[in-house]
Coordinates of C-alpha atoms and ligand atoms in Angstrom, one line a residue:
W124 CA 17.7 -42.3 34.6
A125 CA 14.9 -40.0 33.5
K126 CA 14.4 -39.1 37.1
T127 CA 18.0 -38.2 37.6
A128 CA 18.1 -36.1 34.5
G129 CA 14.9 -34.4 35.6
G130 CA 16.4 -33.8 39.0
A131 CA 19.5 -32.3 37.5
R132 CA 17.4 -30.1 35.3
W133 CA 15.4 -28.9 38.4
A134 CA 18.6 -28.3 40.2
L135 CA 19.9 -26.2 37.3
Y136 CA 16.6 -24.4 37.1
D137 CA 16.6 -23.6 40.8
A138 CA 20.2 -22.4 40.6
E139 CA 19.3 -20.1 37.7
R140 CA 16.3 -18.8 39.4
D141 CA 18.4 -18.2 42.6
G142 CA 20.9 -16.4 40.5
Q143 CA 18.3 -14.2 38.9
E144 CA 16.8 -13.4 42.3
R145 CA 20.2 -12.5 43.7
A146 CA 20.8 -10.3 40.7
R147 CA 17.5 -8.5 41.2
Q148 CA 18.2 -8.0 44.9
A149 CA 21.6 -6.6 44.1
L150 CA 20.2 -4.3 41.5
S151 CA 17.5 -3.2 43.9
A152 CA 20.0 -2.5 46.7
A153 CA 22.1 -0.5 44.2
I154 CA 19.2 2.0 43.5
P155 CA 19.6 4.1 46.7
V156 CA 23.4 4.0 46.4
G157 CA 23.1 5.1 42.8
L158 CA 20.8 7.9 43.8
E159 CA 23.3 9.1 46.4
R160 CA 26.2 8.9 43.9
G161 CA 24.4 10.7 41.1
E162 CA 24.3 7.8 38.7
F163 CA 20.8 8.6 37.4
Y164 CA 20.1 11.2 34.8
L165 CA 17.3 12.3 32.5
D166 CA 16.9 12.3 28.8
Y167 CA 14.2 14.4 27.2
Q168 CA 12.1 13.5 24.2
P169 CA 10.3 16.1 22.1
L170 CA 6.5 16.4 22.2
T171 CA 5.9 18.2 18.9
S172 CA 3.0 20.1 17.6
L173 CA 1.6 18.4 14.5
H174 CA 0.0 21.6 13.4
D175 CA 3.2 23.8 13.1
G176 CA 6.1 21.6 14.2
S177 CA 6.8 23.6 17.3
L178 CA 8.2 22.1 20.5
L179 CA 5.3 21.9 22.9
G180 CA 7.0 19.9 25.6
V181 CA 9.5 17.2 26.4
E182 CA 9.0 13.9 28.3
A183 CA 11.6 13.2 31.0
L184 CA 12.9 9.6 30.7
V185 CA 15.1 8.3 33.4
R186 CA 18.4 6.5 32.7
W187 CA 20.9 4.8 35.1
R188 CA 24.6 5.0 34.4
H189 CA 25.4 1.9 36.4
P190 CA 29.1 1.5 37.3
Q191 CA 29.3 -2.1 36.2
L192 CA 26.4 -2.6 33.8
G193 CA 26.6 0.6 31.8
V194 CA 23.6 2.7 30.9
L195 CA 20.4 1.0 31.8
R196 CA 17.0 1.7 30.2
P197 CA 14.1 2.3 32.5
D198 CA 12.5 -1.0 31.5
S199 CA 15.3 -2.8 33.3
F200 CA 14.8 -1.2 36.7
I201 CA 11.5 0.7 37.0
G202 CA 9.5 -2.5 37.5
L203 CA 11.9 -3.5 40.2
A204 CA 11.8 -0.1 41.8
E205 CA 8.0 -0.2 41.8
E206 CA 7.9 -3.7 43.5
T207 CA 10.3 -2.7 46.2
G208 CA 8.8 0.8 46.8
L209 CA 12.1 2.4 45.8
I210 CA 10.2 4.2 43.1
V211 CA 9.1 6.7 45.7
P212 CA 12.7 8.1 46.3
L213 CA 13.7 7.5 42.6
G214 CA 10.5 9.0 41.2
G215 CA 10.9 11.9 43.7
W216 CA 14.4 12.6 42.3
V217 CA 13.1 12.4 38.7
L218 CA 10.4 15.0 39.5
A219 CA 12.8 17.4 41.2
E220 CA 15.5 17.0 38.6
A221 CA 13.0 17.6 35.7
C222 CA 11.7 20.8 37.4
R223 CA 15.2 22.0 38.2
E224 CA 16.3 21.6 34.6
A225 CA 13.1 22.8 33.0
V226 CA 13.1 26.1 34.9
G227 CA 16.2 27.2 33.0
W228 CA 14.6 26.7 29.6
T229 CA 13.6 29.9 27.8
A230 CA 12.2 30.2 24.3
A231 CA 13.1 33.0 21.9
A232 CA 9.4 33.2 20.9
G233 CA 6.4 31.8 22.6
E234 CA 6.1 29.6 25.7
P235 CA 9.1 27.4 26.7
P236 CA 8.3 23.7 26.5
Y237 CA 6.6 22.0 29.5
V238 CA 8.3 19.0 31.1
S239 CA 6.3 15.8 31.3
V240 CA 7.2 13.4 34.1
N241 CA 6.0 9.8 34.5
L242 CA 4.4 8.9 37.8
A243 CA 4.2 5.3 39.1
V244 CA 1.1 4.1 40.9
R245 CA 2.9 4.1 44.3
Q246 CA 3.7 7.8 43.9
V247 CA 0.1 8.7 43.1
R248 CA -1.1 6.7 46.1
R249 CA 1.2 8.4 48.5
P250 CA -0.5 10.9 50.7
G251 CA 2.3 13.4 50.5
L252 CA 2.3 13.8 46.7
V253 CA 0.4 17.1 46.4
Q254 CA 2.6 18.7 49.1
E255 CA 5.7 17.5 47.4
V256 CA 4.8 18.9 44.1
R257 CA 3.6 22.2 45.6
A258 CA 6.9 22.6 47.5
L259 CA 8.9 21.7 44.4
L260 CA 7.2 24.3 42.3
R261 CA 7.7 26.9 44.9
R262 CA 11.4 26.0 45.4
T263 CA 12.3 25.8 41.7
G264 CA 10.0 28.6 40.6
L265 CA 8.7 26.5 37.7
P266 CA 5.3 27.8 36.6
P267 CA 2.8 25.0 37.3
N268 CA 1.6 24.9 33.7
R269 CA 5.1 23.9 32.6
L270 CA 4.8 20.7 34.5
Q271 CA 2.9 17.7 33.2
L272 CA 2.4 14.5 35.1
E273 CA 1.9 11.2 33.1
I274 CA -0.3 8.6 34.7
T275 CA -1.1 5.3 33.0
E276 CA -4.6 4.0 32.5
S277 CA -3.9 1.0 34.8
T278 CA -2.9 3.5 37.5
M279 CA -6.2 5.2 37.1
M280 CA -8.1 1.9 37.2
T281 CA -6.3 0.7 40.4
T282 CA -6.3 3.8 42.4
A283 CA -9.2 4.7 44.7
E284 CA -10.8 7.9 45.9
E285 CA -7.8 9.4 47.6
P286 CA -5.5 9.6 44.6
V287 CA -8.3 11.0 42.5
R288 CA -8.6 13.8 45.0
A289 CA -4.8 14.3 44.8
L290 CA -5.0 14.6 41.0
R291 CA -7.7 17.2 41.3
A292 CA -5.6 19.2 43.8
L293 CA -2.7 19.0 41.4
A294 CA -4.8 20.1 38.5
D295 CA -6.1 23.0 40.6
L296 CA -2.5 24.1 41.1
G297 CA -2.4 24.4 37.3
V298 CA -0.3 21.2 36.6
R299 CA -1.1 19.4 33.4
I300 CA -2.3 15.7 33.7
A301 CA -1.8 13.3 30.9
I302 CA -3.0 9.7 30.5
D303 CA 0.0 7.7 29.2
D304 CA -0.1 4.7 26.9
F305 CA -3.8 5.2 26.3
G306 CA -5.4 2.2 24.5
T307 CA -3.2 -0.5 26.1
G308 CA -5.3 -0.8 29.2
Y309 CA -9.0 -1.0 29.8
S310 CA -9.6 2.3 27.9
N311 CA -12.5 3.0 30.2
L312 CA -13.6 6.4 29.0
A313 CA -15.8 7.1 32.0
Y314 CA -13.0 8.3 34.2
L315 CA -11.9 10.8 31.6
R316 CA -15.1 12.7 32.2
D317 CA -14.6 12.8 35.9
L318 CA -10.9 13.5 36.0
P319 CA -9.0 16.7 35.5
V320 CA -7.0 15.2 32.5
T321 CA -5.6 17.6 29.9
D322 CA -3.9 15.3 27.4
L323 CA -4.4 11.8 26.1
K324 CA -1.2 10.1 25.0
V325 CA -2.2 7.3 22.6
A326 CA 0.1 4.3 22.8
G327 CA 2.6 3.6 20.0
E328 CA 1.0 0.2 19.4
F329 CA -2.0 2.1 18.0
V330 CA 0.1 4.3 15.7
R331 CA 2.3 1.5 14.4
G332 CA -0.6 -0.5 13.0
L333 CA -1.6 2.5 10.8
R334 CA -1.2 2.9 7.1
A335 CA 0.3 -0.5 6.3
P336 CA 1.8 -0.2 2.7
D337 CA -0.8 -2.6 1.3
D338 CA -3.6 -0.6 3.0
D339 CA -5.1 -3.8 4.4
P340 CA -8.6 -3.8 5.9
G341 CA -7.3 -4.4 9.4
S342 CA -5.2 -1.2 9.4
R343 CA -8.2 0.8 8.0
T344 CA -10.2 -0.3 11.0
G345 CA -7.3 0.9 13.2
E346 CA -7.4 4.2 11.4
R347 CA -11.1 4.7 12.0
I348 CA -10.7 3.8 15.7
L349 CA -8.0 6.3 16.1
A350 CA -9.8 9.0 14.2
S351 CA -12.9 8.5 16.4
L352 CA -10.7 8.6 19.5
V353 CA -9.3 11.9 18.5
S354 CA -12.9 13.4 18.0
L355 CA -14.0 11.9 21.3
A356 CA -11.0 13.4 23.1
H357 CA -11.6 16.8 21.5
A358 CA -15.3 16.6 22.6
L359 CA -14.0 16.1 26.1
D360 CA -11.7 19.1 25.7
L361 CA -8.5 17.0 25.8
S362 CA -5.5 17.3 23.5
V363 CA -4.2 14.1 21.9
T364 CA -0.5 13.2 21.6
A365 CA 0.4 10.2 19.5
E366 CA 3.3 8.1 20.8
G367 CA 5.7 6.0 18.6
V368 CA 5.6 8.2 15.5
E369 CA 8.3 6.6 13.5
T370 CA 7.6 7.7 9.9
A371 CA 6.7 10.9 8.0
E372 CA 3.7 9.0 6.7
Q373 CA 2.3 8.4 10.2
A374 CA 2.9 12.0 11.1
D375 CA 1.0 13.2 8.0
W376 CA -1.9 10.9 8.6
L377 CA -2.1 11.8 12.3
R378 CA -2.1 15.5 11.4
A379 CA -4.9 14.8 8.9
I380 CA -7.2 13.3 11.5
G381 CA -6.6 16.2 13.8
C382 CA -4.2 14.7 16.3
D383 CA -2.6 17.6 18.1
A384 CA 1.0 16.4 18.9
G385 CA 3.4 13.6 18.3
Q386 CA 6.3 11.8 20.0
G387 CA 8.6 9.3 18.3
W388 CA 11.8 8.6 16.5
H389 CA 10.6 10.6 13.4
L390 CA 10.1 13.8 15.5
G391 CA 13.1 13.5 17.8
R392 CA 14.9 10.9 19.9
P393 CA 15.4 11.2 23.7
A394 CA 18.4 13.4 24.3
P395 CA 20.2 15.1 27.3
A396 CA 19.1 18.5 28.6
D397 CA 21.9 20.4 26.8
Q398 CA 20.4 19.4 23.5
V399 CA 17.0 20.8 24.6
L400 CA 18.8 24.0 25.4
A401 CA 20.7 24.0 22.1
Y402 CA 17.5 23.6 20.2
L403 CA 15.8 26.4 22.1
A404 CA 18.7 28.7 21.4
S405 CA 18.5 28.0 17.6
P406 CA 15.3 26.1 16.6
Q407 CA 16.2 26.4 12.9
S408 CA 19.0 23.8 13.6
G409 CA 16.2 21.3 14.1
L410 CA 15.6 18.6 16.6
N411 CA 17.8 15.6 16.8
Q412 CA 15.8 13.5 14.3
S413 CA 18.5 11.0 13.7
G414 CA 21.0 11.9 16.4
P415 CA 22.3 9.1 18.5
D416 CA 20.9 9.0 22.0
G417 CA 22.8 5.9 23.0
M418 CA 19.5 4.1 23.5
P419 CA 18.8 1.2 21.1
S420 CA 15.2 1.4 19.7
H421 CA 12.6 -1.0 21.1
Ligands
LIG762 P1 6.7 5.8 28.2 O1 6.3 6.7 29.3 O2 5.6 5.3 27.3 O3 7.8 6.5 27.4 C1 8.0 6.4 26.0 C2 9.0 5.3 25.7 O4 8.9 5.1 24.3 C3 10.4 5.7 25.9 O5 11.2 4.5 26.2 C4 10.9 6.2 24.5 O6 12.3 6.1 24.3 C5 10.1 5.2 23.6 N1 9.9 5.8 22.3 C6 9.9 7.0 21.9 N2 9.7 7.2 20.6 C7 9.5 5.9 20.1 C8 9.3 5.4 18.8 O7 9.2 6.2 17.8 N3 9.2 4.1 18.6 C9 9.4 3.3 19.7 N4 9.3 2.0 19.5 N5 9.6 3.7 21.0 C10 9.7 5.0 21.2 P2 12.1 4.4 27.5 O8 12.9 5.7 27.7 O9 12.8 3.1 27.4 O10 11.1 4.3 28.7 C11 10.2 3.2 28.9 C12 9.2 3.4 29.9 O11 9.8 3.5 31.2 C13 8.4 4.7 29.8 O12 7.4 4.5 28.8 C14 7.8 4.8 31.2 O13 6.7 4.0 31.3 C15 9.0 4.3 32.0 N6 9.7 5.4 32.6 C16 10.7 6.2 32.1 N7 11.1 7.1 33.0 C17 10.3 6.9 34.1 C18 10.3 7.6 35.3 O14 11.0 8.6 35.6 N8 9.3 7.1 36.2 C19 8.5 6.1 36.0 N9 7.6 5.7 36.9 N10 8.5 5.5 34.8 C20 9.4 5.9 33.8
LIG763 MG1 5.3 8.4 29.5
LIG764 MG1 3.8 6.3 26.9
LIG765 MG1 5.4 2.8 27.5

């Protein structure tokens, strides 16, 4: 009896797993098709100066308007694209599209915002990356200092000599390099000294633990860690961008400890390129602080 029930459960489990595997394969096969049909697009999220509230840059975040499944967030297909290697064409498209859109942004005063693009480990490892970026900058006419590449800590830890050389070559072109989600990986600070990094993006997890209403001792420790991280980054000549800034209180406190920039719901949600343009045309209208972006929050 028990054996039969167990067997049935197993059969059910296998069927479910098969189903999931088939769904993943189908989704993966749909990526190149979607690229061809123009189903991917980019939203841009403000990277805001905490000193004067100006728009320093925007992060390009890929979305997929899937014909059957609706708009998909990157978390549901980037991992798959990384596993299958499809991140190379997809990431290449993101890079090109971000440069193409950003070159049209002009600011009434000061520098137009830079565009910050996430790079997966496979893209960094590919020998052709530097060539690709150089050709792209030439083709679009985007000034190199208006492109930032975001690389995670774990990418840094798993890449070898060759990619480090690639990052140096990119930095030599004048491209900005940011470490994304800092604090969630090994946080090995040694590589920051040896790499041409310009910006540290501190993970939202760090920011969220700050300034609990009851001011509990744990959160004070978190505050002190973040404050020392900011001093350390400044000593290394890096600017610091805090991710996941969801409240005015967090922004105030981050400003007080000298954090340079912020990104998060409180400062502006991801939005399509035309909203970036609208903001640049009339900054006094403000960023889309509460505007719907069609993306549920995490
Ligand atoms: P990320 O690079 O750390 O991007 C920031 C993510 O945090 C975005 O999620 C953004 O919508 C979300 N976020 C922004 N402000 C807040 C906030 O105040 N609170 C909270 N809880 N979340 C906030 P999204 O768009 O879903 O992207 C998720 C991840 O997917 C990105 O994390 C990035 O790692 C990856 N990704 C997105 N686009 C690309 C791409 O073109 N290439 C690659 N390789 N990865 C990408
Ligand atoms: Mg990022
Ligand atoms: Mg991040
Ligand atoms: Mg993230």
